[in-house]
Amino acid sequence: MKIFSVSFLLFGLQVAYCMPARGDDADDDIETTTTSPISNYMDRQCGEDLSNLWLDVVVVVDTSKGMTNQGLTKVAANIASVFSMGTRIGTQAGEPRTTRVALVTYNQNAKINAGLDVYQSLDDLYDDIFTVLHAVSSTDESYLAKGIAAAEDLLHIAKQNVTRSHYKQVVIVYASSYKGTGDLNPLPVADRLKTADVSIITVAFNQDNDGALLEDLALVGSPNFNFANTDSNPVGEIQGALLQANCFCPNGWTQYRTSYAYVDSYRFGVCIAPTVIPAVWRAAKLSCRNQWKNAYLLNEYDINKHNYVLDVIQNTTAFTTPYQYHIGLSYSKGAWYWEQPDGQPLKQLQHWTNWNPGYPISDSSLTVVTNLQLTSEMATAALVLPIHRLDDNPMTTPDPAMGYVDRECGTNLTNLWLDVVVVVDNSHGMTKSGLTQVASNIVTVFGESRIGVQDDEPPQELEWSPTVTELLSATDESYLAKGLAAAEQFLQDGAATAKRAQYKQVVLVYASSYKGAGDLDPLPVADRLKTSGVAIVTLAFSQHNEGPLLKGLRSIGSPNYNYANTDSHPVQELQGALVQINCFCPDGWTQYRSSYSYVDSYRFGVCMAATVIDASWRAAQFSCRSQYTNAYLINEYDLNKHNYILDFLQNITEFKKPYTYHLGLSYSKGTWNWEQPAGKPQKQLQQWSYWNPGYPKSDSTLTAVTNFENQGEESSGWQNVNVNKESQFYLCEVAACDTENFCEPVDN
């Protein structure tokens, strides 16, 4: 487990696309040397430097009589020429960009003449190739199935070499004939190899210009990798095929090509990966940089790339219409620029653009770009956003005095005040990609927050500094109990800070598995935390949509605070949970909610407290104002609030039937008005009222209201009374502590 301790918080939204430079002869984990991507305004091409080729290649040569001695010598020369453009043969310490070459010959049977570790230089290759391929065998039989089966065995063994398990594998076939049925049919073996992502290059060594041989070998080879010795430049064709085979994407990434529908269309040297956990633009930018070396937010240089991206997201389940995703375009120093790999200058926007109508908006706060599909049409286009927000409209909370309703909890995420410990599962089950998405999610959730402890400071930007490699553990073990116990210790230490004693505490858990029994059972620790008033929010980070994980975490988390990365809006869910947690009552006060009997029902942003010492209405009014800053006599805007109050006081021992209590309703200047916090105008009585029969009485001395339960009945209602003469218990009301109402410690 990794622990991140955070104080304060905020929000953002969207889905990101990342692009790394593609794995090829010019791109590896040690060093990247490519043709400068800023030399022109187009997507990167696949590398063409044959000296940096890094592959495992098995050359399979037909040595039957049909090849002829002269033909076999030409094949040897062709093989040697293919690898003579500076390609490093064998393995070399400190240089991963090497190509291993094995040699298999076949006729009636197959023979492995050299395994993948035999040739350690181009000289080794030359010496052996021309020695082995100097004379054909004495048989006319030629069974390609046996030759490529031997190649399959060699490549299977090669995959056991962990240092080269990610190297692409290639079989080059030189054949003079195509024979075989049943067990000797080469197609099943060839299909098995291609299904295992092995590229097969075929060279029809045709002595008689027989077109049927080329057609038959095309069934064996990979698409576009089928050539003939009669071609004008077979060496160049084979080298081009090797470069194409050496141009591929990491697992989980999709290679950009000219046509999404045609999988064998021309491929570019860039890869695309969707991240389907929403993030603000800035978090998406950092997430992309962490997902792979030199990765960056996607660019769209032209309409073809834009349409290709749309095809990708339409085939990604988590994306739904209207399609929306961040792109790597941002505004700086008077111009729009595309993101590029680390260390390379940004590319200025040129030529083609795809702005939505009315965009870009000239606003210094709207400096980044998101692609948004207009709901009325299938087309999508770009619009500008703030770097930390989903849209260009700031969040606003309606003034509770504007409507005739009880105050809602504050929703200004900028003003969140909490102590949060983020607990992240960093076992192998989370995966490097998953951990990067978690990092992006965390940064987005707290995107505009004031992080840490500040004295009248503006919001501080939250940076994500640890790399995924530093965070990902080498173990499959994942014990949530240990992560929660560490969080518990953090919070206990934090509680000792008197200046934050009234702050609510939260544990935010990201987990990919649920394990543990006995001392490693997370439930006792979780129950201990929740009993002490700590809210636990869980996010099941499931790579395979496992229902049991979400079910297990639900027993850990606080009610209604359990989510999954597969939810459509996990960021909003987490932010909503934090806002709800940051909406609470001072000690001794009870929060009004939609149902008294259901403690996890919707909570309003007001609190109530009963005073069980009789007082006149006027004295009760002053008492409430003195009990807490901005407190006032309680109001009853609707029947639900009235019934909630009755349920509340029925559970207070001092209240006896018939239930009677003062309300914050009084008569002034011709209308009945509700009490409000100090400095706010009273609200005039509207709509619903609950007068007892015969009330209100028209009497200038009866200007205050008390709730009386009717004798012998279960119902209760309002009666107007004298402000100084009628003594009853009373209830006070105050705004909840939330993002719009910071509550000082009780001692203050």
XYZ file of C-alpha atoms in Angstrom, residues 227-723:
497
model
C 7.536 -11.038 -52.215
C 9.353 -12.852 -55.040
C 12.950 -13.171 -56.171
C 11.821 -11.732 -59.497
C 10.820 -8.415 -57.893
C 13.026 -5.469 -58.815
C 14.274 -4.927 -55.231
C 13.569 -7.946 -53.008
C 16.255 -6.944 -50.460
C 14.631 -3.536 -49.982
C 11.177 -5.144 -49.723
C 12.291 -7.546 -46.998
C 14.082 -4.774 -45.098
C 10.949 -2.640 -45.313
C 8.882 -5.516 -43.934
C 11.334 -5.948 -41.037
C 11.088 -2.226 -40.243
C 7.292 -2.484 -40.296
C 7.405 -5.535 -38.010
C 9.708 -3.561 -35.697
C 7.193 -0.695 -35.546
C 4.548 -1.611 -32.978
C 2.737 -0.398 -29.884
C 3.076 -1.357 -26.221
C 0.332 -3.572 -24.832
C -2.874 -1.622 -24.341
C -2.055 0.952 -27.030
C -3.522 1.200 -30.547
C -1.339 2.073 -33.526
C -2.543 4.979 -35.627
C -3.021 3.995 -39.256
C -4.541 5.632 -42.318
C -7.767 3.615 -42.009
C -9.345 2.276 -38.833
C -11.552 -0.130 -40.796
C -8.647 -1.603 -42.807
C -6.268 -3.103 -40.245
C -3.497 -3.608 -42.804
C -3.479 0.014 -43.961
C -0.358 2.183 -43.646
C 0.772 2.502 -40.036
C 2.277 5.612 -38.464
C 4.908 5.646 -35.745
C 2.529 6.752 -32.982
C 0.187 4.899 -30.631
C -3.053 5.869 -28.902
C -4.509 4.762 -25.557
C -7.810 5.925 -24.050
C -8.039 6.539 -20.316
C -11.630 6.102 -19.258
C -11.446 7.660 -15.809
C -12.396 11.351 -16.093
C -9.709 13.924 -15.330
C -9.199 17.652 -15.718
C -6.907 18.648 -18.580
C -3.888 19.269 -16.386
C -4.273 15.948 -14.576
C -4.684 14.220 -17.948
C -1.453 15.812 -19.141
C 0.453 14.524 -16.105
C -1.248 11.129 -16.361
C -0.148 10.698 -19.972
C 3.427 11.583 -19.087
C 3.378 8.885 -16.410
C 1.729 6.151 -18.479
C 4.735 5.578 -20.750
C 8.116 7.137 -21.363
C 7.712 10.212 -23.595
C 3.914 9.839 -23.765
C 1.810 12.989 -24.047
C -1.773 14.140 -24.581
C -3.026 13.242 -28.051
C -2.683 15.612 -30.977
C -4.948 15.939 -34.013
C -2.959 17.467 -36.860
C -5.549 16.692 -39.545
C -9.100 15.483 -40.164
C -7.922 11.908 -40.823
C -6.376 11.667 -37.357
C -9.480 13.231 -35.795
C -11.765 10.725 -37.523
C -9.487 7.827 -36.585
C -9.662 8.840 -32.923
C -13.456 8.940 -33.140
C -13.447 5.403 -34.568
C -11.270 4.277 -31.658
C -13.511 5.760 -28.973
C -16.671 4.473 -30.636
C -15.186 1.015 -30.160
C -14.231 1.669 -26.532
C -17.107 0.550 -24.304
C -16.644 3.181 -21.615
C -17.151 6.052 -24.077
C -20.741 7.115 -24.668
C -22.306 9.864 -26.730
C -21.840 12.749 -26.783
C -18.168 11.863 -27.216
C -15.827 14.052 -25.228
C -12.080 13.839 -24.642
C -9.114 16.075 -23.899
C -6.553 16.741 -26.623
C -3.014 18.048 -26.174
C -3.676 21.572 -27.408
C -3.123 24.558 -25.117
C -2.627 28.319 -25.342
C 0.642 29.995 -24.420
C 2.355 33.267 -25.344
C -0.219 34.259 -27.927
C -0.546 30.984 -29.828
C -2.030 27.477 -29.614
C 0.461 24.615 -29.274
C 0.364 20.809 -29.454
C 1.926 18.665 -26.721
C 5.104 16.777 -27.645
C 7.359 14.187 -25.956
C 9.444 15.415 -23.026
C 12.379 17.543 -24.058
C 10.957 18.508 -27.438
C 9.487 21.932 -28.202
C 5.737 22.200 -28.637
C 4.345 22.422 -32.176
C 2.354 25.515 -33.027
C -1.147 24.901 -34.405
C -1.197 25.266 -38.200
C -3.356 24.559 -41.226
C -6.394 22.476 -40.254
C -8.458 23.346 -37.164
C -11.719 21.921 -35.853
C -13.169 24.496 -33.445
C -16.815 24.242 -32.435
C -18.934 27.283 -33.435
C -18.069 30.282 -31.257
C -14.664 28.888 -30.244
C -11.985 29.570 -29.284
C -13.309 32.027 -26.705
C -10.938 34.868 -25.888
C -10.538 34.370 -22.137
C -7.260 34.157 -20.237
C -8.693 31.418 -18.018
C -9.659 29.164 -20.965
C -6.278 27.936 -22.126
C -6.712 24.224 -22.886
C -8.747 22.287 -25.436
C -11.258 19.460 -25.260
C -13.002 17.737 -28.140
C -16.777 17.789 -27.582
C -19.458 16.230 -29.754
C -22.423 18.510 -30.301
C -25.476 16.614 -29.071
C -27.539 17.453 -32.143
C -25.073 15.952 -34.612
C -22.467 13.238 -34.885
C -19.618 15.630 -35.674
C -17.236 16.594 -32.890
C -15.040 19.638 -32.559
C -12.787 21.441 -30.126
C -13.650 23.921 -27.400
C -11.528 25.670 -24.789
C -11.686 25.006 -21.050
C -9.975 26.144 -17.880
C -6.978 23.962 -17.118
C -8.649 22.563 -13.967
C -12.357 22.435 -14.926
C -14.764 20.505 -17.104
C -16.614 23.551 -18.403
C -16.142 27.298 -18.538
C -18.919 28.064 -16.058
C -17.757 28.318 -12.437
C -19.633 26.244 -9.896
C -22.197 28.308 -8.042
C -24.275 27.536 -5.005
C -27.707 29.153 -4.938
C -28.192 31.599 -2.082
C -30.418 29.642 0.354
C -32.315 32.851 1.098
C -33.382 33.111 -2.550
C -35.731 30.107 -2.391
C -38.337 29.011 0.091
C -36.533 25.785 0.951
C -34.176 24.579 3.620
C -30.525 25.307 3.053
C -28.595 22.752 0.980
C -25.091 21.611 1.848
C -22.418 23.808 0.290
C -20.953 22.538 -2.976
C -18.023 24.902 -3.465
C -15.240 22.350 -3.744
C -12.606 25.079 -3.558
C -13.566 25.646 0.078
C -13.492 22.029 1.218
C -11.889 21.703 4.623
C -11.039 18.128 5.540
C -8.159 15.918 6.557
C -7.902 13.167 3.937
C -5.629 10.149 3.780
C -5.550 8.519 0.340
C -4.772 4.800 0.532
C -3.684 3.243 -2.779
C -3.216 -0.441 -3.548
C 0.077 -0.591 -5.445
C 0.298 -4.367 -5.848
C 0.723 -5.929 -9.293
C -3.039 -6.365 -9.529
C -3.436 -2.615 -9.901
C -1.134 -2.637 -12.986
C 1.086 0.238 -14.060
C -1.643 1.635 -16.295
C -4.199 1.380 -13.503
C -1.896 3.109 -11.050
C -1.384 5.965 -13.479
C -5.154 6.298 -13.846
C -5.492 6.376 -10.056
C -2.898 9.157 -9.908
C -4.870 11.106 -12.506
C -8.099 10.514 -10.595
C -6.595 11.755 -7.317
C -5.152 14.866 -8.947
C -8.501 15.575 -10.605
C -10.542 15.118 -7.429
C -8.328 17.631 -5.629
C -7.569 19.722 -8.726
C -8.396 23.237 -7.450
C -8.099 22.609 -3.748
C -6.050 24.465 -1.222
C -3.674 21.682 -0.269
C -1.977 21.673 3.100
C -2.259 24.282 5.850
C -2.362 27.892 4.650
C -2.886 31.306 6.189
C -4.893 33.442 3.755
C -3.072 31.901 0.810
C -4.522 31.453 -2.705
C -5.131 27.870 -3.896
C -1.929 25.927 -4.375
C -1.635 23.729 -7.433
C -1.315 20.023 -6.708
C 1.610 18.387 -8.495
C 1.904 14.626 -9.052
C 5.578 13.921 -8.516
C 6.058 10.153 -7.902
C 6.438 8.157 -11.103
C 4.392 5.032 -11.630
C 7.540 2.946 -11.662
C 8.375 4.205 -8.174
C 4.908 3.401 -6.887
C 4.200 -0.007 -8.417
C 5.154 -2.816 -6.063
C 6.870 -6.031 -7.092
C 4.367 -8.209 -5.219
C 0.917 -9.608 -5.949
C 0.011 -9.452 -2.255
C -2.458 -6.719 -1.320
C -3.592 -6.369 2.284
C -5.989 -3.477 2.748
C -5.829 -3.931 6.523
C -2.245 -2.641 6.519
C -3.134 0.386 4.430
C -6.084 1.259 6.680
C -3.975 0.791 9.811
C -1.378 3.225 8.459
C -4.158 5.703 7.648
C -5.533 5.298 11.164
C -2.144 6.202 12.607
C -1.907 9.264 10.341
C -5.301 10.481 11.490
C -4.565 9.871 15.157
C -1.419 11.940 14.826
C -3.358 14.636 12.966
C -6.108 14.746 15.595
C -3.521 15.922 18.090
C -3.312 19.207 16.183
C -5.727 21.407 18.141
C -6.158 23.899 15.306
C -7.838 21.204 13.196
C -9.676 19.307 15.892
C -13.082 20.166 14.379
C -12.105 19.048 10.857
C -13.753 15.899 9.556
C -11.420 13.055 8.684
C -11.655 10.919 5.555
C -9.912 7.815 4.252
C -10.105 7.446 0.467
C -9.302 3.875 -0.633
C -8.319 2.760 -4.146
C -8.126 -1.050 -4.214
C -7.734 -3.705 -6.916
C -8.410 -6.683 -4.652
C -9.942 -7.602 -1.315
C -7.927 -10.055 0.757
C -7.196 -10.863 4.356
C -8.307 -12.944 7.294
C -7.378 -12.924 10.946
C -4.894 -10.146 11.644
C -5.066 -9.149 7.981
C -8.853 -8.760 7.932
C -9.542 -5.091 7.095
C -13.019 -5.024 8.681
C -11.946 -4.486 12.324
C -9.740 -1.532 11.369
C -12.462 -0.081 9.135
C -15.096 -0.444 11.861
C -12.775 1.204 14.369
C -12.253 4.151 12.040
C -15.958 4.592 11.305
C -16.855 4.327 14.988
C -14.449 7.190 15.695
C -16.240 9.371 13.129
C -13.904 8.833 10.187
C -15.644 8.529 6.810
C -14.280 5.831 4.479
C -14.777 6.289 0.740
C -13.857 3.316 -1.465
C -13.190 3.042 -5.182
C -12.969 -0.510 -6.534
C -10.339 -0.351 -9.239
C -11.330 -3.491 -11.072
C -9.472 -4.452 -14.238
C -12.022 -7.156 -15.076
C -15.327 -5.847 -13.656
C -15.241 -8.205 -10.661
C -18.430 -7.801 -8.645
C -16.971 -9.430 -5.489
C -14.391 -6.647 -5.166
C -17.073 -3.961 -5.033
C -19.100 -6.078 -2.606
C -16.097 -6.577 -0.325
C -15.199 -2.897 -0.330
C -18.820 -1.972 0.414
C -18.407 -3.611 3.821
C -15.343 -1.425 4.395
C -16.702 1.917 3.250
C -19.196 4.238 4.888
C -22.800 3.883 3.622
C -23.370 5.367 0.144
C -19.651 6.061 -0.297
C -18.646 3.016 -2.356
C -17.798 3.428 -6.032
C -15.952 1.760 -8.926
C -13.629 2.938 -11.672
C -16.167 1.515 -14.142
C -18.835 3.992 -13.004
C -19.644 6.635 -15.596
C -18.647 9.553 -13.341
C -16.284 8.369 -10.578
C -14.726 11.809 -10.094
C -18.090 13.456 -9.434
C -19.031 10.595 -7.119
C -15.891 11.034 -5.047
C -16.258 14.800 -4.974
C -19.913 14.473 -3.998
C -18.924 12.184 -1.134
C -16.318 14.683 0.074
C -18.847 17.521 -0.069
C -21.342 15.452 1.937
C -18.706 14.531 4.508
C -17.775 18.195 4.768
C -21.404 19.008 5.628
C -21.938 18.290 9.309
C -23.240 19.752 12.538
C -21.429 21.188 15.537
C -21.390 18.970 18.616
C -24.808 18.855 20.256
C -26.702 19.649 17.048
C -28.632 17.235 14.795
C -28.552 17.504 11.007
C -31.907 17.739 9.248
C -32.333 14.995 6.666
C -35.147 13.813 4.419
C -35.990 10.889 6.740
C -35.458 10.705 10.486
C -35.671 6.900 10.583
C -33.172 6.407 7.731
C -29.910 7.842 9.015
C -28.238 7.689 5.598
C -30.981 9.640 3.827
C -30.309 12.955 2.082
C -28.932 15.585 4.449
C -29.707 19.287 4.315
C -27.311 22.057 5.234
C -29.073 22.949 8.499
C -28.806 21.655 12.056
C -31.228 21.729 14.983
C -30.899 21.592 18.747
C -33.631 21.381 21.395
C -33.562 23.497 24.562
C -35.522 21.797 27.328
C -35.801 24.771 29.690
C -39.018 26.764 29.350
C -38.712 30.255 27.918
C -40.971 32.856 26.390
C -40.856 33.210 22.607
C -38.815 36.421 22.887
C -36.340 34.838 25.313
C -36.095 31.769 23.067
C -35.314 34.032 20.108
C -32.419 35.664 21.978
C -31.272 32.340 23.404
C -30.952 30.762 19.944
C -28.985 33.743 18.648
C -26.570 33.322 21.552
C -26.165 29.545 21.384
C -24.146 29.538 18.161
C -23.000 32.025 15.545
C -25.923 32.820 13.201
C -28.317 30.431 14.975
C -32.043 31.284 15.089
C -35.413 29.842 16.143
C -36.290 26.882 13.953
C -38.440 27.167 10.838
C -40.877 24.720 9.245
C -41.123 25.419 5.531
C -42.940 22.177 4.743
C -44.677 19.153 6.226
C -41.570 16.975 5.960
C -39.609 19.355 8.192
C -42.526 19.528 10.665
C -42.729 15.724 10.886
C -38.956 15.409 11.205
C -39.000 17.773 14.188
C -41.741 15.725 15.852
C -39.706 12.517 15.343
C -36.654 14.284 16.688
C -38.235 15.591 19.894
C -40.048 12.310 20.580
C -36.566 10.871 21.117
C -35.653 13.543 23.672
C -36.534 12.358 27.165
C -37.533 15.789 28.506
C -40.213 16.313 25.856
C -43.597 14.923 26.932
C -46.981 14.755 25.254
C -48.638 16.935 24.265
C -45.608 18.138 22.303
C -45.195 21.893 22.358
C -42.321 24.077 21.166
C -41.665 27.595 19.926
C -41.148 28.182 16.186
C -39.233 30.993 14.493
C -42.415 32.449 12.963
C -43.638 35.899 13.967
C -45.954 38.659 12.725
C -44.589 41.990 11.541
C -45.797 44.716 9.178
C -48.821 42.784 8.039
C -47.167 39.413 7.254
C -45.932 36.289 8.995
C -42.157 35.888 8.622
C -39.591 33.195 9.398
C -36.430 33.862 11.421
C -33.142 33.832 9.481
C -29.431 34.043 10.370
C -28.231 37.405 11.624
C -27.868 39.929 8.827
C -30.262 38.183 6.430
C -33.817 39.384 5.765
C -36.655 37.307 7.141
C -38.557 35.030 4.759
C -42.249 35.661 4.360
C -44.530 32.690 5.052
C -45.611 31.121 1.766
C -47.496 28.142 0.397
C -47.732 25.506 3.101
C -48.889 26.423 6.615
C -50.014 24.295 9.557
C -52.302 26.371 11.737
C -54.452 24.642 14.340
C -58.184 25.177 13.844
C -59.162 28.759 14.706
C -55.649 30.101 14.232
C -54.056 32.479 13.644
C -56.109 34.753 15.859
C -56.348 38.383 14.881
C -54.845 39.947 17.994
C -52.016 42.482 18.010
C -50.594 40.927 21.202
C -50.323 37.437 19.683
C -47.455 37.902 17.242
C -45.314 34.813 17.810
C -45.968 31.160 16.937
C -45.735 27.990 18.991
C -46.451 24.443 17.859
C -49.106 22.757 20.030
C -50.162 19.132 19.834
C -53.945 18.894 19.891
C -55.233 17.275 23.077
C -56.428 13.715 22.485
C -55.121 13.732 18.887
C -51.922 12.635 17.212
C -51.761 15.805 15.117
C -50.131 19.077 16.062
C -50.234 22.550 14.572
C -49.369 26.206 14.969
C -50.921 28.729 17.296
C -50.031 32.404 17.647
C -49.050 33.446 21.176
C -47.756 36.437 23.112
C -44.017 36.887 22.658
